[in-house]
GROMACS .gro file of C-alpha atoms in nm:
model
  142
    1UNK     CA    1  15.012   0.586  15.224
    2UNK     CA    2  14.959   0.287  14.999
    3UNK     CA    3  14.835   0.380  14.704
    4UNK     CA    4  14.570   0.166  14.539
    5UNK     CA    5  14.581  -0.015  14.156
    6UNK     CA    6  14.237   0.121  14.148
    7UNK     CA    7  14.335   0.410  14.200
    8UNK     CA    8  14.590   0.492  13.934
    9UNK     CA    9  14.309   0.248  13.645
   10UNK     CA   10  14.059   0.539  13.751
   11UNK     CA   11  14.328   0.854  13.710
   12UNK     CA   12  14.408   0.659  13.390
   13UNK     CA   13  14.083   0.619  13.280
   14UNK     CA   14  13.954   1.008  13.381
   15UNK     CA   15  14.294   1.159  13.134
   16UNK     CA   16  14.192   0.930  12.854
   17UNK     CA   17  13.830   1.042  12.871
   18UNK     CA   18  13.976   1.371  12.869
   19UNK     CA   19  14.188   1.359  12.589
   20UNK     CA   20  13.929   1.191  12.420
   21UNK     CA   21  13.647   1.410  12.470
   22UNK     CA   22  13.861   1.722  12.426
   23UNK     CA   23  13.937   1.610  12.059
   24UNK     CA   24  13.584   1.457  12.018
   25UNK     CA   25  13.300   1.715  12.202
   26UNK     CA   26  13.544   1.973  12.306
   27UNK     CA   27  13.704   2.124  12.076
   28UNK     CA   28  13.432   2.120  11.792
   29UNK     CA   29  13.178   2.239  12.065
   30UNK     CA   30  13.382   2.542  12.127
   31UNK     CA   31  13.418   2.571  11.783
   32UNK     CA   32  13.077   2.600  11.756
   33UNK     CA   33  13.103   2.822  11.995
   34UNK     CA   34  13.377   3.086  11.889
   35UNK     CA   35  13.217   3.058  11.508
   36UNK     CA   36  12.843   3.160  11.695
   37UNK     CA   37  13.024   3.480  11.888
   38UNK     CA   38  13.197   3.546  11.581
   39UNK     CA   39  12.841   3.584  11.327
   40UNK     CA   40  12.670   3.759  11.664
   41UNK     CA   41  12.956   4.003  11.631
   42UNK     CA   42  12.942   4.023  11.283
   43UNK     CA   43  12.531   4.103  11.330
   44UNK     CA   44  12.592   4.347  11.538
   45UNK     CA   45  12.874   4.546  11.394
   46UNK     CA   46  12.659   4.518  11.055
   47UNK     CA   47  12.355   4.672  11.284
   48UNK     CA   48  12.543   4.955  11.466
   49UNK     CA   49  12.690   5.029  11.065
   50UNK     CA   50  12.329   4.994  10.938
   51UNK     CA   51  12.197   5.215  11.246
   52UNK     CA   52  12.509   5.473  11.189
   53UNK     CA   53  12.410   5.480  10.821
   54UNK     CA   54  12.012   5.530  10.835
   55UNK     CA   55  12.093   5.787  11.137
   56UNK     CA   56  12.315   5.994  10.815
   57UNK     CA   57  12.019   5.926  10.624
   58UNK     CA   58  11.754   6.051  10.853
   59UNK     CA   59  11.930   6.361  10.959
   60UNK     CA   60  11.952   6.424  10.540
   61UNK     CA   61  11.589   6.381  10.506
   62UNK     CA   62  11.513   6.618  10.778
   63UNK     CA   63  11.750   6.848  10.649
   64UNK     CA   64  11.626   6.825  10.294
   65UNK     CA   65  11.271   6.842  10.408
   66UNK     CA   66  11.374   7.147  10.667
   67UNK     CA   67  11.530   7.298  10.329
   68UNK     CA   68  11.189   7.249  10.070
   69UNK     CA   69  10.997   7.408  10.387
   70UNK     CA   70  11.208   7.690  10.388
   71UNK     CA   71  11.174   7.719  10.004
   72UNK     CA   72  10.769   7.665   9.997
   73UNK     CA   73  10.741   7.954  10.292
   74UNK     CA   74  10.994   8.169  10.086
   75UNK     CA   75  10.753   8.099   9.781
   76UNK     CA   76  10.435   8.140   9.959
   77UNK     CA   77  10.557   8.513  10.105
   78UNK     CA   78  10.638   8.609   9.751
   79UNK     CA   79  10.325   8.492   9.600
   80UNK     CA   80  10.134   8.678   9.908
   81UNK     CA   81  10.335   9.000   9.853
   82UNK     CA   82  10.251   9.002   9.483
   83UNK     CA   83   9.872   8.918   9.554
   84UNK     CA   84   9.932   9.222   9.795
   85UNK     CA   85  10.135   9.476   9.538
   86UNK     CA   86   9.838   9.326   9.260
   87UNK     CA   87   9.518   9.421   9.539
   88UNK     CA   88   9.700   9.753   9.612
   89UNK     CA   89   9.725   9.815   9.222
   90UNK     CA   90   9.349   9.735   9.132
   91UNK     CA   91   9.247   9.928   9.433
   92UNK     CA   92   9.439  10.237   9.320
   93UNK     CA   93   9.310  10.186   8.955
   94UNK     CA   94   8.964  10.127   9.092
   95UNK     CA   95   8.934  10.472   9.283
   96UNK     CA   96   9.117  10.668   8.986
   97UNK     CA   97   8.845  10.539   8.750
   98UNK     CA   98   8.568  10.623   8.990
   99UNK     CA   99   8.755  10.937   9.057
  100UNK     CA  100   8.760  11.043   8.679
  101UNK     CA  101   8.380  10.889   8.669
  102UNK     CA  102   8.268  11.097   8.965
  103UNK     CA  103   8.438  11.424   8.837
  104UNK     CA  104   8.333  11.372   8.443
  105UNK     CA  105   7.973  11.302   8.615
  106UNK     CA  106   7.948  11.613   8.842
  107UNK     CA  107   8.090  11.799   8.479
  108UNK     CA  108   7.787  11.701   8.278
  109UNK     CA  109   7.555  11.804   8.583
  110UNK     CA  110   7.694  12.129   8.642
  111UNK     CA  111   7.664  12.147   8.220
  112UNK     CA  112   7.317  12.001   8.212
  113UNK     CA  113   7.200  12.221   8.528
  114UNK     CA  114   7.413  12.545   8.325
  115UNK     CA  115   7.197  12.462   8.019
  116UNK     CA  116   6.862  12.395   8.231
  117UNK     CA  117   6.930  12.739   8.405
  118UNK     CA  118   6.959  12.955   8.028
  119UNK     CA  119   6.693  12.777   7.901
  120UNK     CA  120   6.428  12.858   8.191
  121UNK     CA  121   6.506  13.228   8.275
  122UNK     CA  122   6.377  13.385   7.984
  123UNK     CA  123   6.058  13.227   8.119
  124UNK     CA  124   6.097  13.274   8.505
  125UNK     CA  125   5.891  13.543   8.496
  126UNK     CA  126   5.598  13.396   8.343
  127UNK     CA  127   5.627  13.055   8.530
  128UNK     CA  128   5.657  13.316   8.846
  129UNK     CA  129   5.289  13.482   8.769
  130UNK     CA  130   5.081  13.157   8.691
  131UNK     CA  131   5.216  12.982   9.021
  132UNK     CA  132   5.088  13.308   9.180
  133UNK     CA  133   4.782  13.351   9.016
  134UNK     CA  134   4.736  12.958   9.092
  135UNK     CA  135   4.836  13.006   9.451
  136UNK     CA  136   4.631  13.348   9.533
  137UNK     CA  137   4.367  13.214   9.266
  138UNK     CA  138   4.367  13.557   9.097
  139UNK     CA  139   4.522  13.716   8.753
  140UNK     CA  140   4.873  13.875   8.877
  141UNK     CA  141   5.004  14.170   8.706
  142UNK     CA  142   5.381  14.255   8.778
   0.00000   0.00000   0.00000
C-alpha cells in the first residue's frame, strides 16, 4: 500500500474545511436553527395556553348564558302565572258584578211587574168587557 502525498494534502485539506466551516456556517446555522425550534415552541405552548384559556372562557359564557336563560324562563313563568292568577281574578269579579246586575235587574222587574199587576186589577174587569164588546162587536153586561 503506498500511500500517496496527495492523498494525506486532500485529508488535510477536507479537516481544515471542516473545522473551518463548523466554526464559520455550522455552528451559527444550527444556531439559527435551535433559536427557530425554540420561538416555534414558544408559539405553540403560548397557543395551546391561549386555546386552554378561551376553552375556560367559552365554557363560562355558555354557562353564564345557560344561567340568564334559566333566570328569563323562571321570570317569564312567573309573569305568565300572575297574568293567569290576574285573568282568573277579573273573570271572577266580572261574573259577580253581572251576577249582582242580573239579580238587582230581575228585582226591579219582579217590583215593576208587582206594581203593574196592583195598578191594573182594579180595572181588569172593565178592560175585560170593552175587548169583548170590541171582539163580539156588541155592549157586554157581566
Amino acid at each position: 500500500m503506498d500511500l500517496d502525498v496527495t492523498l494525506i494534502a486532500q485529508f488535510l485539506i477536507l479537516v481544515f474545511l471542516l473545522v473551518t466551516l463548523n466554526g464559520i456556517l455550522f455552528k451559527p446555522l444550527l444556531g439559527v436553527l435551535d433559536a427557530r425550534q425554540h420561538e416555534v415552541n414558544g408559539v405553540k405552548s403560548d397557543i395551546e395556553r391561549l386555546t386552554e384559556a378561551s376553552a375556560a372562557d367559552i365554557e363560562a359564557y355558555q354557562t353564564r348564558l345557560r344561567e340568564a336563560r334559566d333566570i328569563a324562563q323562571r321570570e317569564r313563568d312567573t309573569l305568565r302565572n300572575q297574568g293567569r292568577d290576574s285573568e282568573r281574578k277579573l273573570l271572577t269579579d266580572a261574573r259577580s258584578e253581572v251576577a249582582r246586575t242580573l239579580s238587582s235587574a230581575r228585582e226591579r222587574t219582579a217590583k215593576a211587574e208587582s206594581a203593574a199587576r196592583a195598578q191594573l186589577q182594579p180595572q181588569v174587569v172593565d178592560l175585560a168587557k170593552q175587548i169583548a164588546a170590541k171582539v163580539l162587536g156588541r155592549e157586554v153586561n157581566g
